[in-house]
Tab-separated table of C-alpha atoms in Angstrom:
chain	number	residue	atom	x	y	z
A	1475	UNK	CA	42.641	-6.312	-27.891
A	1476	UNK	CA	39.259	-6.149	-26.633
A	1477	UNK	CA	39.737	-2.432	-25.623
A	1478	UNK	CA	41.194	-1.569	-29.075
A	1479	UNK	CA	38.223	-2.970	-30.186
A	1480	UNK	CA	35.749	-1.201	-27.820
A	1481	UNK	CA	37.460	1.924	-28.548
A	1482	UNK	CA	37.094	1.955	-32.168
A	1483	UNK	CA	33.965	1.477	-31.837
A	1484	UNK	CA	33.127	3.897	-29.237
A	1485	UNK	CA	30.121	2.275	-27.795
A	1486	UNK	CA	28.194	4.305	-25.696
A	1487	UNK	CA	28.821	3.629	-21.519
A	1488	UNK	CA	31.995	2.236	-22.055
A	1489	UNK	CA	34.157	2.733	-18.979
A	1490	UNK	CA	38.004	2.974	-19.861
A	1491	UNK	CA	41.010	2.321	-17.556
A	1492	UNK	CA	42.908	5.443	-17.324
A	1493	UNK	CA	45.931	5.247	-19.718
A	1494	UNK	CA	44.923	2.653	-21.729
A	1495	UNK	CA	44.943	2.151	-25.286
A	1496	UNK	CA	41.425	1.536	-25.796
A	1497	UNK	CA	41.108	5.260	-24.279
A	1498	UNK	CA	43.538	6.787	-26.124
A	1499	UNK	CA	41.776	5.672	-29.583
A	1500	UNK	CA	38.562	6.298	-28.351
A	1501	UNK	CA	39.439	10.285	-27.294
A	1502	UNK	CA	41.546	10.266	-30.645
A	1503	UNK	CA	38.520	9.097	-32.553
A	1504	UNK	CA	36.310	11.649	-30.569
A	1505	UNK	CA	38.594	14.505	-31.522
A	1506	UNK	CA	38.820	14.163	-34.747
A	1507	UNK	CA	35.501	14.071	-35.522
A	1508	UNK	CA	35.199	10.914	-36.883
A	1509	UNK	CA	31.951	9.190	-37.555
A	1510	UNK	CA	31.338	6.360	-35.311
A	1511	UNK	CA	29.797	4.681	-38.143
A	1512	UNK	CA	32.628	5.312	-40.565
A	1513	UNK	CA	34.767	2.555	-41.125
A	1514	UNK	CA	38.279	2.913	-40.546
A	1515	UNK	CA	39.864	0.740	-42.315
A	1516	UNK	CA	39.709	-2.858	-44.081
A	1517	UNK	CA	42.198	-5.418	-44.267
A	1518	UNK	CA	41.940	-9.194	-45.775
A	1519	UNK	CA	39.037	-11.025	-47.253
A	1520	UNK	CA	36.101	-10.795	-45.764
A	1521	UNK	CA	35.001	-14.518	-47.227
A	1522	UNK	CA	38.323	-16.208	-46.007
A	1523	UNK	CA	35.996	-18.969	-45.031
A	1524	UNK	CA	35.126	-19.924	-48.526
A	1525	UNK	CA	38.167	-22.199	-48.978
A	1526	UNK	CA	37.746	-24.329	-46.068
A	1527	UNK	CA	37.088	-28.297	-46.328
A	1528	UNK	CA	33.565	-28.601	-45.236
A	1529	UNK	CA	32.175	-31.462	-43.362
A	1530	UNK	CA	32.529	-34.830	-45.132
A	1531	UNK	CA	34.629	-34.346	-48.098
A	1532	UNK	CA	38.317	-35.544	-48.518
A	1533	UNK	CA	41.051	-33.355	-47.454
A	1534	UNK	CA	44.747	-33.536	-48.655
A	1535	UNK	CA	48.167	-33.270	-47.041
A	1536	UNK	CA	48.352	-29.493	-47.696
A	1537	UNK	CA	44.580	-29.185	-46.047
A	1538	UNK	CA	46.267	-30.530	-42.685
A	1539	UNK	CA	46.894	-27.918	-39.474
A	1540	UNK	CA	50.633	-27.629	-39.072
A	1541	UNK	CA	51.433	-28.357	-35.383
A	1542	UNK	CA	53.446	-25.822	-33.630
A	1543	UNK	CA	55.281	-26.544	-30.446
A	1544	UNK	CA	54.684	-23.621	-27.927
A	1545	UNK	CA	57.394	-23.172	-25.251
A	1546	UNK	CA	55.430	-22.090	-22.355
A	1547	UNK	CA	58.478	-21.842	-19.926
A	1548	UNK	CA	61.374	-19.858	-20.132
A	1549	UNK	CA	60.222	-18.029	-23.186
A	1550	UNK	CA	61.776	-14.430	-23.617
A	1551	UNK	CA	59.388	-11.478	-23.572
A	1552	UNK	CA	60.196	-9.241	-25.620
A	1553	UNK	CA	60.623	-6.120	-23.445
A	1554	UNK	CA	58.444	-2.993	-23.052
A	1555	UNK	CA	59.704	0.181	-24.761
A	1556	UNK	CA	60.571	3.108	-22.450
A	1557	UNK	CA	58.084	6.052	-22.427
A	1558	UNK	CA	59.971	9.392	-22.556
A	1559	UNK	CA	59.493	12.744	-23.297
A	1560	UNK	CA	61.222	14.590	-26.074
A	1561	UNK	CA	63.472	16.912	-23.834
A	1562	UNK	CA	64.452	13.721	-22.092
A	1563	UNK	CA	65.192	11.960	-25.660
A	1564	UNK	CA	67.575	14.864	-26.136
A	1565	UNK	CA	69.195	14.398	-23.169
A	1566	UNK	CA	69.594	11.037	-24.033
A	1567	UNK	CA	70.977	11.101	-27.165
A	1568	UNK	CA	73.100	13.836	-26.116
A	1569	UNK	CA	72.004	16.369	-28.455
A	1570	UNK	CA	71.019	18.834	-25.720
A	1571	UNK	CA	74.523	20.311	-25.326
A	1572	UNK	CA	73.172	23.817	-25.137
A	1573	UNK	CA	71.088	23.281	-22.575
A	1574	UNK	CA	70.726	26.861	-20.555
A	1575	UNK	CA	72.536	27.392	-17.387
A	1576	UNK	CA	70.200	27.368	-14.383
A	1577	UNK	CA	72.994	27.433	-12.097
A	1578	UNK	CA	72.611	30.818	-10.858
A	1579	UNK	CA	68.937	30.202	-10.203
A	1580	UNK	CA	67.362	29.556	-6.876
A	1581	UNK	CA	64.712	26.664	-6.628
A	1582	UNK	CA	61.961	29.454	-5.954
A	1583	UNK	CA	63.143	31.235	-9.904
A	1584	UNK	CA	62.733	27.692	-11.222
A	1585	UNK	CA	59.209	26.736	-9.974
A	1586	UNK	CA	58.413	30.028	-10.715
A	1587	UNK	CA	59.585	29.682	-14.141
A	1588	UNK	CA	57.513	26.530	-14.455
A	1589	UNK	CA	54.571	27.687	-13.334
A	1590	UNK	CA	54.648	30.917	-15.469
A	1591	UNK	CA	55.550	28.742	-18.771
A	1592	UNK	CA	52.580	25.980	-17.736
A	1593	UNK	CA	50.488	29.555	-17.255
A	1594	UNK	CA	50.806	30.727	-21.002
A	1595	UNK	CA	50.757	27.254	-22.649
A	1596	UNK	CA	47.145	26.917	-20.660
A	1597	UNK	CA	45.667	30.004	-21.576
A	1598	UNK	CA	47.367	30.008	-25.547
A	1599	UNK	CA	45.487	26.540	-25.882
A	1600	UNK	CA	42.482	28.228	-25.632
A	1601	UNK	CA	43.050	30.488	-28.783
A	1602	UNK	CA	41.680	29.092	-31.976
A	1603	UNK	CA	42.209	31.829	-34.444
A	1604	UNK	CA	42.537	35.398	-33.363
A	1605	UNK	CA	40.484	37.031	-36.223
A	1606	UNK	CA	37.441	35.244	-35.719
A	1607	UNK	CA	37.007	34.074	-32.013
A	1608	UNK	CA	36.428	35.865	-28.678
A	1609	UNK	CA	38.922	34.246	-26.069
A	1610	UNK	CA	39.443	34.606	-22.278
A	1611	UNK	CA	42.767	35.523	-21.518
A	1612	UNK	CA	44.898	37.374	-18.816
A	1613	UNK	CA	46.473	41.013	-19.260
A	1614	UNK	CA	49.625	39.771	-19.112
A	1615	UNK	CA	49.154	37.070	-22.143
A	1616	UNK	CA	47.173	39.458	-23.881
A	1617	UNK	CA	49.734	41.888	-24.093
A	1618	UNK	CA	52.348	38.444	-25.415
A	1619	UNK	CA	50.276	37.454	-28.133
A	1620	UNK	CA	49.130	41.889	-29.375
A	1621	UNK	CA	52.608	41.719	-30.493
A	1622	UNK	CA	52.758	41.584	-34.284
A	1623	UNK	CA	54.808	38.007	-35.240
A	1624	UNK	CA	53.003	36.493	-32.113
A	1625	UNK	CA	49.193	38.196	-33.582
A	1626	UNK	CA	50.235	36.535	-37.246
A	1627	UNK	CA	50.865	33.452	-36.239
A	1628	UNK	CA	47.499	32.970	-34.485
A	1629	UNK	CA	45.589	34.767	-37.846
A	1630	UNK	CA	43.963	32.359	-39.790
A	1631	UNK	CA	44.560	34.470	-42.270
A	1632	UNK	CA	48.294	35.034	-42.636
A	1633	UNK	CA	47.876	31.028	-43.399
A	1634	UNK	CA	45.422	32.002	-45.973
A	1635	UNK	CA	47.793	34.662	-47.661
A	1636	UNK	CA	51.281	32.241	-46.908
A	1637	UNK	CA	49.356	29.304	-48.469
A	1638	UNK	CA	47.015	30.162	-51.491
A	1639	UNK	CA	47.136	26.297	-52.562
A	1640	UNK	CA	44.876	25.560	-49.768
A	1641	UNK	CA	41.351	25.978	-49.678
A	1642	UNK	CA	40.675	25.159	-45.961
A	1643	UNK	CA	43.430	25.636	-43.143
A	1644	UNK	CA	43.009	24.202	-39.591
A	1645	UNK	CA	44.149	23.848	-36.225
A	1646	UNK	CA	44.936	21.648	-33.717
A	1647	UNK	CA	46.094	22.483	-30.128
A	1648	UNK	CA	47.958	20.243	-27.387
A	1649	UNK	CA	47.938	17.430	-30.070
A	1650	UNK	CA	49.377	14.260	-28.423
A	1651	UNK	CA	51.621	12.133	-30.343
A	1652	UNK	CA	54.127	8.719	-30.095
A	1653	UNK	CA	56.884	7.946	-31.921
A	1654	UNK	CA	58.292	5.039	-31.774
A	1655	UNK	CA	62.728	6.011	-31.936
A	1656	UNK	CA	64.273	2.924	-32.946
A	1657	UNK	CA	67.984	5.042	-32.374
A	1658	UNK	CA	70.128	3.292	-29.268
A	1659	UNK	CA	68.413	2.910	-25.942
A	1660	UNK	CA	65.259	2.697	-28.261
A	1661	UNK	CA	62.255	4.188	-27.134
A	1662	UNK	CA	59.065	5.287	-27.363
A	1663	UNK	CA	58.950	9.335	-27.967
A	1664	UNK	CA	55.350	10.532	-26.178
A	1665	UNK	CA	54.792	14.348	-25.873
A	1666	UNK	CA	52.088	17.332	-27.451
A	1667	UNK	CA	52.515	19.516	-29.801
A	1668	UNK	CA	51.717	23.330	-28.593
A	1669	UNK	CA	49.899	24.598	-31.794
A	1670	UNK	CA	49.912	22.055	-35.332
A	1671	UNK	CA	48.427	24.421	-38.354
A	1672	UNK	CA	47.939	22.398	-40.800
A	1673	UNK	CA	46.474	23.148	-44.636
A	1674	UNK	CA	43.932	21.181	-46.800
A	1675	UNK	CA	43.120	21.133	-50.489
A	1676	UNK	CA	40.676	19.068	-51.622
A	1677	UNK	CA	40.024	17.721	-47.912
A	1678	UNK	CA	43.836	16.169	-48.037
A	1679	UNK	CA	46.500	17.492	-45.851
A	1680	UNK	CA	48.839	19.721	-48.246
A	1681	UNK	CA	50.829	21.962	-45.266
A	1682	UNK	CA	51.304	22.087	-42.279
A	1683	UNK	CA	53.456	24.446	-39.808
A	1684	UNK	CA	54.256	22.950	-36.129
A	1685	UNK	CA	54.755	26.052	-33.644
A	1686	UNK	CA	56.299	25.503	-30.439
A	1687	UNK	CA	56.046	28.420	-27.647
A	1688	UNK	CA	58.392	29.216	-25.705
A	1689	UNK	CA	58.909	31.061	-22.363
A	1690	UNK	CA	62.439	31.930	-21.888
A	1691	UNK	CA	63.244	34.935	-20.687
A	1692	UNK	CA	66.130	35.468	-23.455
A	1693	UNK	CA	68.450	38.475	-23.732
A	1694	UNK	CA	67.759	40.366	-27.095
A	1695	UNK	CA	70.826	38.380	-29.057
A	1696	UNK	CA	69.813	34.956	-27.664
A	1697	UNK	CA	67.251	33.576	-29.804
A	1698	UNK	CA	70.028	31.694	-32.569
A	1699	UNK	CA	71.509	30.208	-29.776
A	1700	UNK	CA	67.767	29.101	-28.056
A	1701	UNK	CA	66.568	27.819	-31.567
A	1702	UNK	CA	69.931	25.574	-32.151
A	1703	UNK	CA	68.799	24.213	-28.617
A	1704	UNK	CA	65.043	23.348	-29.597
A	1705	UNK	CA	66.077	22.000	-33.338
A	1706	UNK	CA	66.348	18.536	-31.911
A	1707	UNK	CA	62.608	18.934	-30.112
A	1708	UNK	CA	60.882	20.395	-33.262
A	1709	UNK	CA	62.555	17.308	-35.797
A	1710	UNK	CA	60.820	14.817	-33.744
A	1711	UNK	CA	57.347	16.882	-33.554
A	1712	UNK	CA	58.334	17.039	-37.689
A	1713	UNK	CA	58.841	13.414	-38.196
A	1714	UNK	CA	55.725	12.573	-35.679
A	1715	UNK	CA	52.821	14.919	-38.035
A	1716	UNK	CA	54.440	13.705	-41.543
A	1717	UNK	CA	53.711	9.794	-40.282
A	1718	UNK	CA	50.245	11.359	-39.085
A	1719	UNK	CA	49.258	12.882	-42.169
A	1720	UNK	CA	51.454	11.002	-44.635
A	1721	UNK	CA	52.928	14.308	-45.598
A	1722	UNK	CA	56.770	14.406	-46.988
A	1723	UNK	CA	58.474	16.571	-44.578
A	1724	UNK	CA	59.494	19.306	-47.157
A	1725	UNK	CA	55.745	20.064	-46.845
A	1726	UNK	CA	56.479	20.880	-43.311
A	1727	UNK	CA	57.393	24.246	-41.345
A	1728	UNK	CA	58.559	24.290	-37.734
A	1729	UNK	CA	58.702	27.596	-35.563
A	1730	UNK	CA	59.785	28.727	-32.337
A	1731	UNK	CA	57.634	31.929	-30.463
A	1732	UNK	CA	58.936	33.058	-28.037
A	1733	UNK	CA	56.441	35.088	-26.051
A	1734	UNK	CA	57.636	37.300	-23.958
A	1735	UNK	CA	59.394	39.302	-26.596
A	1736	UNK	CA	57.403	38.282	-29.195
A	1737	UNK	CA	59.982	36.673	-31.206
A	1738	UNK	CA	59.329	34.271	-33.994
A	1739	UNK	CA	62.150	31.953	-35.111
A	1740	UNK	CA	62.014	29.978	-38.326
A	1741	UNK	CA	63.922	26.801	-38.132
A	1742	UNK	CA	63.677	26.241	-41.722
A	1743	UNK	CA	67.573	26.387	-42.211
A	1744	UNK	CA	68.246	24.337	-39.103
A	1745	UNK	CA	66.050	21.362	-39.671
């Protein structure tokens, strides 16, 4: 509690254990934007004091502490939910059935796969908005995102022109979310969203599109079969930024890129 409280507060020289919660608010907090004097939120009444019996006058039965019997030993803890990672929840729940075949692959094709894919998700977290920012990128990712679907999704404004009840659109890159997943083993659901564009009127959240990049090398009549793989992924990244934003979930859009053929894939029709 006391780092929950420290980290809501963000006082200055705090040092936070790595991983904690009182971290985790206090970089949430910080990216946001949030003033540090703002307050948050405010629960209960403030003068809850009022009401109590002061010193020397008579008390009734109602006025007397109720005595509760504490079981020190032997009490059950209530266990600690499992942290997992959506690709893992799929494979837990079983809804990854179409899961690629890596079986002709050698371990040297997979690392290198991973290290390519961890490559472009690096250097496309850099990108704000094409149209109006100078970015430091490699040739080959340059090339990925010149490609016309890949160049629109990163244009502020295509958002602009898709979303004319909005009179401010944003971004937010890498956002880290939990989810609690109450379905059976229950869990909780911790991963980052690649790219969350999200649209404002009035300064409330109206829209918002969650865009997922991908890095399979696909061959050119793959991608239906590669979306139906990532639907599961993209409903939990949904379901996390509607309970985030309070948004109703018709108000959000979920995409696949797919960058090295510069592929987009709507999964409006699949979600």
């Amino acid at each position: 509690m006391c780092g929950i409280k420290e980290g809501s507060e963000r006082t200055p020289g705090i040092q936070f254990k790595s991983g904690s919660w009182g971290l985790l608010l206090h970089n949430a907090l910080a990216h946001w934007g949030i003033d540090p004097e703002a307050r948050l939120i405010e629960h209960g009444d403030s003068r809850w004091w009022s009401g109590l019996v002061q010193s020397g006058e008579s008390s009734t039965a109602e006025d007397q502490p109720v005595a509760t019997l504490v079981q020190a030993s032997g009490a059950v803890r209530s266990p600690r939910l499992k942290r997992v990672s959506p690709s893992v929840r799929e494979h837990e729940l079983g809804t990854d059935s179409t899961v690629v075949d890596h079986s002709s692959e050698t371990g040297r094709d997979r690392q290198e796969a991973l290290r390519f894919g961890s490559t472009v998700h690096q250097e496309l977290e850099n990108i704000e908005w094409l149209d109006n920012s100078a970015v430091s990128i490699s040739e080959e990712i340059a090339q990925m995102i010149a490609q016309p679907a890949v160049r629109e999704i990163l244009s502020r404004e295509h958002y602009q022109r898709q979303w004319p009840d909005c009179d401010e659109i944003m971004v937010r890159r890498e956002l880290p979310f939990s989810s609690c997943d109450t379905s059976e083993p229950a869990c909780l659901v911790v991963g980052a969203i690649d790219r969350l564009v999200l649209g404002l009127h009035s300064g409330k959240v109206v829209r918002a599109q969650v865009i997922d990049f991908k890095t399979d090398n696909l061959h050119p009549d793959g991608h239906a079969e590669a979306a139906l793989r990532y639907v599961p992924q993209l409903a939990m990244y949904r379901e996390a930024v509607g309970r985030l934003f309070a948004l109703d979930l018709s108000k959000i859009e979920t995409c696949l890129v797919f960058v090295r053929d510069g592929t987009v894939s709507d999964l409006k029709e699949l979600i």
